[in-house]
XYZ file of C-alpha atoms in Angstrom:
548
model
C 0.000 0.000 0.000
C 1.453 3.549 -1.300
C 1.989 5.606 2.622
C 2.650 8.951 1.656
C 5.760 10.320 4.168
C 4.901 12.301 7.334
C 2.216 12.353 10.034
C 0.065 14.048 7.759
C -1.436 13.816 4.253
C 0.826 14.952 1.697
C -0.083 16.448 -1.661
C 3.156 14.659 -3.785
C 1.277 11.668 -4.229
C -1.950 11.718 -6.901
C -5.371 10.888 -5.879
C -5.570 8.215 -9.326
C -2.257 6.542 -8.042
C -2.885 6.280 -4.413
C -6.716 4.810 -5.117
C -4.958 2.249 -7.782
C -2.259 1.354 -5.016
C -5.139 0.834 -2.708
C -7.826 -1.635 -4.894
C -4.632 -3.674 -5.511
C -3.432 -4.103 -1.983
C -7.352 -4.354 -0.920
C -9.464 -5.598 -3.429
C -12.287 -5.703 -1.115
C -12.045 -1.485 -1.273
C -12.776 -1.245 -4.791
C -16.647 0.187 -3.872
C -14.472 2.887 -2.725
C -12.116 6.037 -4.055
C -9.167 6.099 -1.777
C -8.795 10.159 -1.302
C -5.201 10.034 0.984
C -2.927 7.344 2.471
C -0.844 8.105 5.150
C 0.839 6.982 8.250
C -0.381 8.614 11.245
C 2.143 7.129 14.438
C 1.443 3.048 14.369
C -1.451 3.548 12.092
C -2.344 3.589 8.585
C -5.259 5.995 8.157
C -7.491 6.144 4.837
C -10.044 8.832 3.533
C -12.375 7.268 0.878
C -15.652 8.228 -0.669
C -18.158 5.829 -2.478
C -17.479 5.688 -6.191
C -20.993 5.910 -6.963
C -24.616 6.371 -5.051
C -26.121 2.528 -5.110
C -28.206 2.926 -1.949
C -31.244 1.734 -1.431
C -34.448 2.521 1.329
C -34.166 0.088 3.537
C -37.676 0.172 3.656
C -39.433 0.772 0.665
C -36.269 -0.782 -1.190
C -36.198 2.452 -4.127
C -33.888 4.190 -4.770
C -33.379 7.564 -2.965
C -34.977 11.002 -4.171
C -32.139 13.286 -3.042
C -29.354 13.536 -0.986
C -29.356 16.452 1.413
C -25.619 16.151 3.443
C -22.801 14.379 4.177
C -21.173 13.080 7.290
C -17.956 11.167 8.082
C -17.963 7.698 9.332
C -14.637 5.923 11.140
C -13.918 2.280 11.263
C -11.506 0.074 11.874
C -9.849 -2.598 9.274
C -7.507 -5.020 9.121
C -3.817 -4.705 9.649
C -1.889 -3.645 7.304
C 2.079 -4.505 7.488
C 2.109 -4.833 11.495
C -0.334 -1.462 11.749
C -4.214 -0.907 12.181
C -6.079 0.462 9.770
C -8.566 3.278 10.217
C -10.991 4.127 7.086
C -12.374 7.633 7.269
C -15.302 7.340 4.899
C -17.415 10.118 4.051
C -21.266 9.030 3.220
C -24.266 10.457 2.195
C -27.294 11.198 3.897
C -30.497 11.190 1.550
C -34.077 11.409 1.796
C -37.394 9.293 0.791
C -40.668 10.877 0.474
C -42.348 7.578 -0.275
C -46.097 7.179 0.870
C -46.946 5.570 3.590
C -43.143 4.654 5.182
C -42.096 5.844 8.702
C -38.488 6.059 7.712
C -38.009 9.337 5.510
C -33.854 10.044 5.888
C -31.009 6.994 5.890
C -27.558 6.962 5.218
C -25.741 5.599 2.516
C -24.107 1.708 3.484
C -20.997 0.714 1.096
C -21.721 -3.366 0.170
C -19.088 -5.367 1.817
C -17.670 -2.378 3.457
C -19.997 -0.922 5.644
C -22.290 -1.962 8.286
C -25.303 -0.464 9.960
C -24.289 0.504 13.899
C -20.821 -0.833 13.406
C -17.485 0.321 13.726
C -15.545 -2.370 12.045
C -15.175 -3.437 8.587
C -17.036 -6.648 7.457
C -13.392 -8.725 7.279
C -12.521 -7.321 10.820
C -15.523 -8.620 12.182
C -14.949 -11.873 11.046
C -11.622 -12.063 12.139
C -13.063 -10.782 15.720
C -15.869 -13.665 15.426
C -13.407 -16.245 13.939
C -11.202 -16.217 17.050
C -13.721 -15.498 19.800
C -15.694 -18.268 19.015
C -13.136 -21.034 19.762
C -11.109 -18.827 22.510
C -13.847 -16.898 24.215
C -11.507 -16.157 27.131
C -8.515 -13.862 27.747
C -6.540 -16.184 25.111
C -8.826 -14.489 21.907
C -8.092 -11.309 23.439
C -4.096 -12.073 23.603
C -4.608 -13.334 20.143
C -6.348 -10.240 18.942
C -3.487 -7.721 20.547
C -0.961 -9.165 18.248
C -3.220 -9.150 15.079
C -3.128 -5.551 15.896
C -7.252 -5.761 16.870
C -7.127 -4.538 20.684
C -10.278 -5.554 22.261
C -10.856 -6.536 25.623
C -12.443 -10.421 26.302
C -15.746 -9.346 27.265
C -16.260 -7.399 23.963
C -15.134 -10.429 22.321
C -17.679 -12.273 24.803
C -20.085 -9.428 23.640
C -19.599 -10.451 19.754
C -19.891 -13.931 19.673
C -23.061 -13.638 21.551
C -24.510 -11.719 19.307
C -23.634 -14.214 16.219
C -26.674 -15.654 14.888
C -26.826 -19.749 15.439
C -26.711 -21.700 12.138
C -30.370 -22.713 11.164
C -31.468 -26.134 13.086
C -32.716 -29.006 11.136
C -35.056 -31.460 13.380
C -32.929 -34.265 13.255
C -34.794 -37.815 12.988
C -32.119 -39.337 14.873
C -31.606 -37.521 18.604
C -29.003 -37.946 20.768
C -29.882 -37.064 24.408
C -27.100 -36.828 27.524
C -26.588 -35.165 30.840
C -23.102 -33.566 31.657
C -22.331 -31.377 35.400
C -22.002 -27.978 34.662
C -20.608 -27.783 38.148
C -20.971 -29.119 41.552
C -24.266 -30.853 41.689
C -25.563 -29.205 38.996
C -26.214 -30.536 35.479
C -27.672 -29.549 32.298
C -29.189 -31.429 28.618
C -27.122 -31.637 25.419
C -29.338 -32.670 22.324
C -27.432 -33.663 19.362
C -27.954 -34.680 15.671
C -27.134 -38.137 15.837
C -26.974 -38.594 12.257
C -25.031 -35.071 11.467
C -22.861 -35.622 14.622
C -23.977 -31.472 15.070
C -25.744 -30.421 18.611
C -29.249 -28.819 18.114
C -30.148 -27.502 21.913
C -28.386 -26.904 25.143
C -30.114 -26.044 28.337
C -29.772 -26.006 32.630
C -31.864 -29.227 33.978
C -32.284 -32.458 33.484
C -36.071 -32.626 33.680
C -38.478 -35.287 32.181
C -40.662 -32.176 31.716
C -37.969 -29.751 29.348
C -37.290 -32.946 27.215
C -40.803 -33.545 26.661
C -41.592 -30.232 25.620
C -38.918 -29.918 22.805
C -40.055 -33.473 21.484
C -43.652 -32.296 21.238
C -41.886 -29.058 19.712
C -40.531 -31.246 17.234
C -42.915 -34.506 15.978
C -40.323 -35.655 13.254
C -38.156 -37.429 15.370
C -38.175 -40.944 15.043
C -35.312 -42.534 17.314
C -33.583 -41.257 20.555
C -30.497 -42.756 21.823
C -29.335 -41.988 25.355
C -27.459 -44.074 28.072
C -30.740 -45.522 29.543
C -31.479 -42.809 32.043
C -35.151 -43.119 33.761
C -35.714 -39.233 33.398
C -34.886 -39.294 29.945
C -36.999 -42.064 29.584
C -40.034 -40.761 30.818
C -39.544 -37.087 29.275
C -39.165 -39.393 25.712
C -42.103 -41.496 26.638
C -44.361 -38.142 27.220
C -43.206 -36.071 24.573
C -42.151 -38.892 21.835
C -44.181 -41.968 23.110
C -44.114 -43.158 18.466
C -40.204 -42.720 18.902
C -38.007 -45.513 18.739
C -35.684 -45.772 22.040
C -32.232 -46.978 21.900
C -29.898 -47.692 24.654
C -26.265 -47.100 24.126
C -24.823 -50.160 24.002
C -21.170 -48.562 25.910
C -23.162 -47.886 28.778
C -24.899 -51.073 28.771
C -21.647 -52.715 28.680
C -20.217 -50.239 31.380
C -23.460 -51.045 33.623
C -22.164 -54.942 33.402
C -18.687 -53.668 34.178
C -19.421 -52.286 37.305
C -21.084 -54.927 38.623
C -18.081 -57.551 37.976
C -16.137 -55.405 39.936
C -18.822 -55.727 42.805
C -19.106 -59.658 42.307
C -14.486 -59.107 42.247
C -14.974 -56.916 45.057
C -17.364 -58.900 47.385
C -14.648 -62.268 46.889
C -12.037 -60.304 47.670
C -10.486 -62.942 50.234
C -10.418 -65.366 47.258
C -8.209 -63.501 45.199
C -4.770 -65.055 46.625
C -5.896 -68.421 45.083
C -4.331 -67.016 41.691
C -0.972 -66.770 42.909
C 1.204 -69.392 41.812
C 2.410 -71.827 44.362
C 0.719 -69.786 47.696
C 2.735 -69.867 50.352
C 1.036 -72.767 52.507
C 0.156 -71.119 56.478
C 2.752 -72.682 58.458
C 1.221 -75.627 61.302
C 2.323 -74.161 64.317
C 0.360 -70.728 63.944
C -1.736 -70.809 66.823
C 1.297 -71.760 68.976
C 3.423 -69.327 68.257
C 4.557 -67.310 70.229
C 3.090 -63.274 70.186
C 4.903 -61.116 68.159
C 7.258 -58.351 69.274
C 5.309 -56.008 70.793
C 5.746 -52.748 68.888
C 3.715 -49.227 69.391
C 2.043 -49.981 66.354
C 0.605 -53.343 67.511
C -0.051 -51.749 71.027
C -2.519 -48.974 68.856
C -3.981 -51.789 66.546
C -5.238 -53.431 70.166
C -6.748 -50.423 71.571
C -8.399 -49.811 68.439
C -9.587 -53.217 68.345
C -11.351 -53.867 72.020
C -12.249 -50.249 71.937
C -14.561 -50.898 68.644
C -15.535 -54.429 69.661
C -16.642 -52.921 72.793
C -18.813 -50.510 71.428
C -19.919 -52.428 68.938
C -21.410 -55.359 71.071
C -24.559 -52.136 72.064
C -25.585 -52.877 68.337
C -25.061 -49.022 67.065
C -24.432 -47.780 63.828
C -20.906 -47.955 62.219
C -21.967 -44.002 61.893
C -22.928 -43.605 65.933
C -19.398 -45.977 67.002
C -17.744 -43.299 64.633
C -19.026 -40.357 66.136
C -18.745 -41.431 69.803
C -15.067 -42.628 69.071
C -14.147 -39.920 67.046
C -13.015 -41.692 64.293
C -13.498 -42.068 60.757
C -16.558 -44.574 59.552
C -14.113 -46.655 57.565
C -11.569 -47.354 59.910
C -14.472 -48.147 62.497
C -15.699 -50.457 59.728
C -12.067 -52.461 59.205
C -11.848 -53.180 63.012
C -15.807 -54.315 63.300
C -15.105 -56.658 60.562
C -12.154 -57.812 62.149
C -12.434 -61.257 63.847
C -8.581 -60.555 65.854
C -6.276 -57.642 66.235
C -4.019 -59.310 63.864
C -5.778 -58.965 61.167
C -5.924 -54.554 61.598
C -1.985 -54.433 61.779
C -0.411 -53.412 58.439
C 2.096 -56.328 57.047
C 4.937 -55.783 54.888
C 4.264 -56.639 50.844
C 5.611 -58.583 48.987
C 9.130 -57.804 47.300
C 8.409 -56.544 43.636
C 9.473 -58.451 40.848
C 12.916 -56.926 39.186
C 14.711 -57.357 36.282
C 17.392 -59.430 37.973
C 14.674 -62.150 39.031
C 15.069 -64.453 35.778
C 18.746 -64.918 36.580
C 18.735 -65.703 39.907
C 18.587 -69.359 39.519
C 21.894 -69.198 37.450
C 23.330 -67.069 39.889
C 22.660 -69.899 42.686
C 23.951 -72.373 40.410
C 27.637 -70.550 40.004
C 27.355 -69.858 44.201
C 27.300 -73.525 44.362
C 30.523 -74.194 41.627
C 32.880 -71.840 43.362
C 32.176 -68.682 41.396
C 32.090 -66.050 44.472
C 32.849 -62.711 42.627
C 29.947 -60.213 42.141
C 31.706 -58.524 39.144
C 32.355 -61.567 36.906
C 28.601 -63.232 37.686
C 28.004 -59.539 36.525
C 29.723 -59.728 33.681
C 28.092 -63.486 32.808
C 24.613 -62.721 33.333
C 25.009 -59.221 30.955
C 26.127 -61.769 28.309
C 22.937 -63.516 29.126
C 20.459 -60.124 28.282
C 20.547 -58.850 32.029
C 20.118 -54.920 31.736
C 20.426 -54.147 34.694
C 22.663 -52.211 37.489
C 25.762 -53.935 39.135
C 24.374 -52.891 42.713
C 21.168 -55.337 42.298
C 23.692 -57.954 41.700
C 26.213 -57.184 44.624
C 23.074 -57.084 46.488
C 22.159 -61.092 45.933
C 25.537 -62.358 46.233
C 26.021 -60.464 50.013
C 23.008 -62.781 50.766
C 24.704 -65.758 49.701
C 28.133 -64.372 51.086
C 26.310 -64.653 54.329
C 24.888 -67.878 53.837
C 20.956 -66.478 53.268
C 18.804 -67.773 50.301
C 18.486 -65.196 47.854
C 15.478 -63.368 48.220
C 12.880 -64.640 45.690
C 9.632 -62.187 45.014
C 6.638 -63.627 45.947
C 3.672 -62.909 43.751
C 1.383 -60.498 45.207
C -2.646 -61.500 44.488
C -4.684 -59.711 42.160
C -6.734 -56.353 43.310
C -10.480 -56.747 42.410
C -10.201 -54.367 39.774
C -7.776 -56.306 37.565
C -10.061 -59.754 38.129
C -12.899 -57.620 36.917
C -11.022 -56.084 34.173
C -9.843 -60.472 33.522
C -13.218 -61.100 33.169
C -14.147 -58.303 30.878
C -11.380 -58.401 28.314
C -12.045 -60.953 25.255
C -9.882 -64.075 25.668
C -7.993 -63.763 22.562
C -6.913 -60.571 24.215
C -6.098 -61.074 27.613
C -1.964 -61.914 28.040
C -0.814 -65.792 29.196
C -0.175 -64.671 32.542
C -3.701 -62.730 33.042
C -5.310 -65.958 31.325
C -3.538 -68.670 33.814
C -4.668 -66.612 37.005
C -7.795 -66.215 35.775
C -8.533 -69.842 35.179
C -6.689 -70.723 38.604
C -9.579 -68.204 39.886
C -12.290 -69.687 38.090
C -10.949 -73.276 39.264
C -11.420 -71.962 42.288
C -14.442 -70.487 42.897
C -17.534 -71.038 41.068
C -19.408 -68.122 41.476
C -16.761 -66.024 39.739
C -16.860 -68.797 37.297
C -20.035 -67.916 36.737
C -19.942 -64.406 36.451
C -16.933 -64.980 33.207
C -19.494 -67.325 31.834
C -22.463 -64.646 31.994
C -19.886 -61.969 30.629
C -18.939 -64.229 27.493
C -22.550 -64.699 26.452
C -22.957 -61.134 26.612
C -20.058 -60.234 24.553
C -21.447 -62.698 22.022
C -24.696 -61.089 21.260
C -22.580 -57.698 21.015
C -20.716 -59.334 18.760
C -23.615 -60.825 16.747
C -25.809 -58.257 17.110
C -28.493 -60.829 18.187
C -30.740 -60.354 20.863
C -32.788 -63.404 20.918
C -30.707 -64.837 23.783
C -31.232 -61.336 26.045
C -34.586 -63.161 27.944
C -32.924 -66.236 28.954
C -29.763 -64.167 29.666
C -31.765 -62.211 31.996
C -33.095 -65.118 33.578
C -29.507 -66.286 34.216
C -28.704 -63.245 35.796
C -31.471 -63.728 38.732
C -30.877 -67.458 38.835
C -27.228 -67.019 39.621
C -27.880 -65.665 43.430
C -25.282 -62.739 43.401
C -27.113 -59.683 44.079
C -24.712 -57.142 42.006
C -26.226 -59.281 38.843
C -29.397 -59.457 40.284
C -29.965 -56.199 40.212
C -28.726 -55.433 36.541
C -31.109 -58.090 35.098
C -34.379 -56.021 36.836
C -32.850 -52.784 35.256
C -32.334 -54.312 32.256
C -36.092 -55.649 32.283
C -37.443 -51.894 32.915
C -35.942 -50.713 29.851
C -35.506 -53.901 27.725
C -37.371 -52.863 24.430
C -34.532 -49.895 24.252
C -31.566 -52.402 24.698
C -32.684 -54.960 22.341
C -32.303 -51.428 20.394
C -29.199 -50.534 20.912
C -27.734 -54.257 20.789
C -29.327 -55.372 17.016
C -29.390 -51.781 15.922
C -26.382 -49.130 14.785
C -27.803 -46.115 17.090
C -25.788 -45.560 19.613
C -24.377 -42.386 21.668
C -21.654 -41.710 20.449
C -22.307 -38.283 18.931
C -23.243 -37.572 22.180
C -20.373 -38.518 23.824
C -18.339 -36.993 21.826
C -19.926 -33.603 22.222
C -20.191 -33.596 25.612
C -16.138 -34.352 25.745
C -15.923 -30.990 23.522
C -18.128 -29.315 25.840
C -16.456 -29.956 28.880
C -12.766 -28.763 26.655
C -15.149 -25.523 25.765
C -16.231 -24.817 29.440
C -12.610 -25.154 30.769
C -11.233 -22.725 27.942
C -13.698 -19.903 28.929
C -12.308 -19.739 32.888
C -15.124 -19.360 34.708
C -17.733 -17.601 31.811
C -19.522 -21.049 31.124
C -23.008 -19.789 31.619
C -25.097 -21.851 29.496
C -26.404 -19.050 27.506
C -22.882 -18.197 26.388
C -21.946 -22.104 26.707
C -25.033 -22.884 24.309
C -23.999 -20.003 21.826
C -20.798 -21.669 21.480
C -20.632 -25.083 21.814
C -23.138 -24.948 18.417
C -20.826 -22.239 17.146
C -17.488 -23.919 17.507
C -18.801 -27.215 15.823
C -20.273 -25.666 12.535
C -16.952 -23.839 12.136
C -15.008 -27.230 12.676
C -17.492 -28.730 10.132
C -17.049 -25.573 7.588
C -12.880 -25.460 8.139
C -12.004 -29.011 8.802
């Protein structure tokens, strides 16, 4: 762009070469007649005039009668080389004597240039709207100070809330989902199951709001959600010709959950899939007492002070308060048959890397070979990869005629039974697979429960749900109340997940949106109110659909 030298216009340059230096650095100015270009400080400043009257009443839509003045409007542009850009554009005002119209003066609007009640150009907007819609926070405003576009983040706030929303199809597949907007409080994300787009956001999770927008909106024909009985009954009052579809991830989560119960509940079992357990030794209830240690001395009071209080038959809650305690470790010592079992015990050495050579290391012991730094120096040769100082460690053992210190296994946790018993065989590792069946060998009700789990997986798999009533009947039959209870929530809502298992509807739009949501709430620091949240979580995703 031609600057002419100096803080103020000069005459050297001509108004024909400074208006042909300006449509080819700006095409988007050629509506105009650039007057002067100068630098003014940091700033580029422009004075323009239209090139000729094309104004219409906004009203009537004819053209004007007459003009009668002129006035001068300012407005920001785009940066130019590093600098703002400030347009000084002078603009008619003209008159309209049509009959019967309430509007009789307007001013003269430049297409693509000019903007009723605005002091930006049409691009600057759009740069302003471009990055406050996926900031909205003090980042956009950051973002905008080095474009050269100071604005503070509540105008940008401002500005994106006053963006119209996209125009909302009714989809005829609806995604439905709760997420916390904070604390205790949650709000309703509709989405476009098909289009993968969200339609409505709003603060609740009422039966009542739901059934209102589905009456609102008669073309929907199937609604996918996670099972919820609120959703349920809003899609029952406002949809009851819809087609409900349980998602079958949160099906498969609500069988999940209880494994880990059924895991949970056989907790003591869980040492039976450790190779080789260490047998109890005979003489236990001879021995003598342990050393008698502060920490044992504690573990007794605890002990008769809880069994003492607990033979009044109170609450784990009223023991708690009256001890002053907390409710769980009142809870461990009720449950506890002796003192014993309350005092912490050391684990189990960890497995190292130095464990599959330990044999070999016993083995040259026993020939003669007595120096830590050659047995080094063998079992590197072997693949060891580890540190000198594990090995100098083992052979002091032997130097003082100790067995080397072999790791015990440590039993599984519940969680890693459940998540056993979950995983498909083919992908479970040997070692999960031989303490698994060593579980199942075991115990028959966790048998049972892997059994259950398998036939699940296989109507998943087959998307078949003719085996879903006697699967449910299994389920009550097998005595274990965490699987009890799934099979009568399954029954309350079984048309929805013979739905969601045979069908491809699913949540996952849903999901997915609510995972961008929470990303979108987090951004804006604080400014999630779901007017502004709703504005932009359907913002943000019709500009990833238009830019991706």
């Amino acid at each position: 762009m031609f600057l002419c030298a100096g803080d103020t216009p000069s005459p050297a340059a001509g108004l024909g070469e400074c208006d042909d230096l300006v449509r080819a650095v700006a095409p988007y100015l050629d509506a105009v007649r650039a007057e002067r270009v100068w630098s003014a400080g940091r700033m580029v400043r422009i004075t323009a005039r239209p090139r000729e009257l094309t104004a219409a009443c906004p009203d009537c839509g004819q053209g004007p009668r007459w003009g009668y003045s002129r006035y001068c409007r300012t407005f920001g542009d785009v940066a130019v080389g590093g600098r703002p850009v400030l347009i000084r554009l002078s603009v008619r005002r003209l008159f309209c004597d049509a009959p019967g119209r309430g509007r009789r003066t307007f001013a003269e609007q430049v297409e693509g240039l000019t903007v009723r009640y605005q002091h930006r150009s049409p691009l600057l907007q759009h740069l302003v709207e471009i990055v406050g819609v996926p900031l909205a926070s003090r980042g956009d405003a950051r973002l905008l100070q080095i474009l050269k576009t100071p604005l503070s983040g509540m105008s940008v706030l401002f500005h994106v809330m006053h963006m119209p929303l996209p125009p909302a199809s009714t989809p005829r597949v609806l995604g439905v989902d709760d997420f916390a907007l904070y604390a205790d409080t949650y709000s309703t994300l509709l989405v476009d199951a098909e289009s993968r787009l969200p339609i409505e956001l709003w603060s609740g999770r009422d039966a009542e709001q739901l059934a209102a927008w589905l009456q609102a909106h008669p073309e929907v024909r199937v609604v996918c959600g996670d099972g919820s009985l609120v959703y349920r009954q809003g899609i029952n009052e406002g949809a009851p010709d819809a087609v409900q579809a349980s998602d079958r991830f949160h099906v498969w989560q609500g069988l999940s959950k209880r494994v880990s119960d059924v895991a949970a509940a056989h907790r003591r079992c869980l040492p039976a899939a450790v190779v080789n357990p260490e047998p109890a030794p005979a003489s236990l209830a001879i021995s003598p007492e342990p050393a008698d240690t502060p920490s044992r001395r504690h573990a007794k009071r605890l002990f008769e002070a809880v069994h003492a209080v607990a033979s009044t038959g109170r609450s784990l809650g009223g023991m708690a308060r009256e001890l002053g305690l907390n409710r769980r470790t009142v809870a461990k010592y009720a449950r506890a048959t002796s003192r014993q079992e309350c005092v912490r015990r050391t684990p189990p050495r960890r497995t190292t890397s130095l464990d599959p050579y330990l044999e070999y290391l016993q083995q040259r012991w026993d020939e003669g070979k007595h120096t830590a730094t050659v047995l080094y120096q063998e079992i590197t040769a072997k693949g060891y990869r580890g540190h000198y100082q594990r090995v100098k460690m083992a052979i002091a053992l032997l130097r003082r005629g100790l067995p080397i210190d072999t790791p015990r296994e440590r039993p599984p946790s519940p969680r890693q039974v459940a998540r056993w018993i979950i995983t498909a065989p083919q992908r479970r590792s040997l070692h999960a697979t031989e303490r698994l069946q060593r579980i199942r060998a075991a115990y028959p009700e966790l048998d049972q429960v892997h059994e259950l789990v398998r036939e699940f997986a296989a109507m998943l798999d087959a998307r078949d749900a003719t085996p879903l009533p006697n699967w449910l009947e299994k389920l009550t039959a097998s005595r274990l109340p965490a699987m009890a209870g799934l099979a009568r929530a399954l029954r309350e809502d079984q048309p929805a997940v013979v739905q969601g298992i045979t069908t491809l509807f699913n949540s996952g739009a849903s999901e997915g949106r609510i995972t961008d949501l929470k990303l979108q709430k987090r951004i804006m620091a604080g400014r999630a109110r779901v007017p502004l949240l709703r504005h932009r979580v359907i913002l943000v995703a019709h500009l990833r659909r238009r830019y991706r």
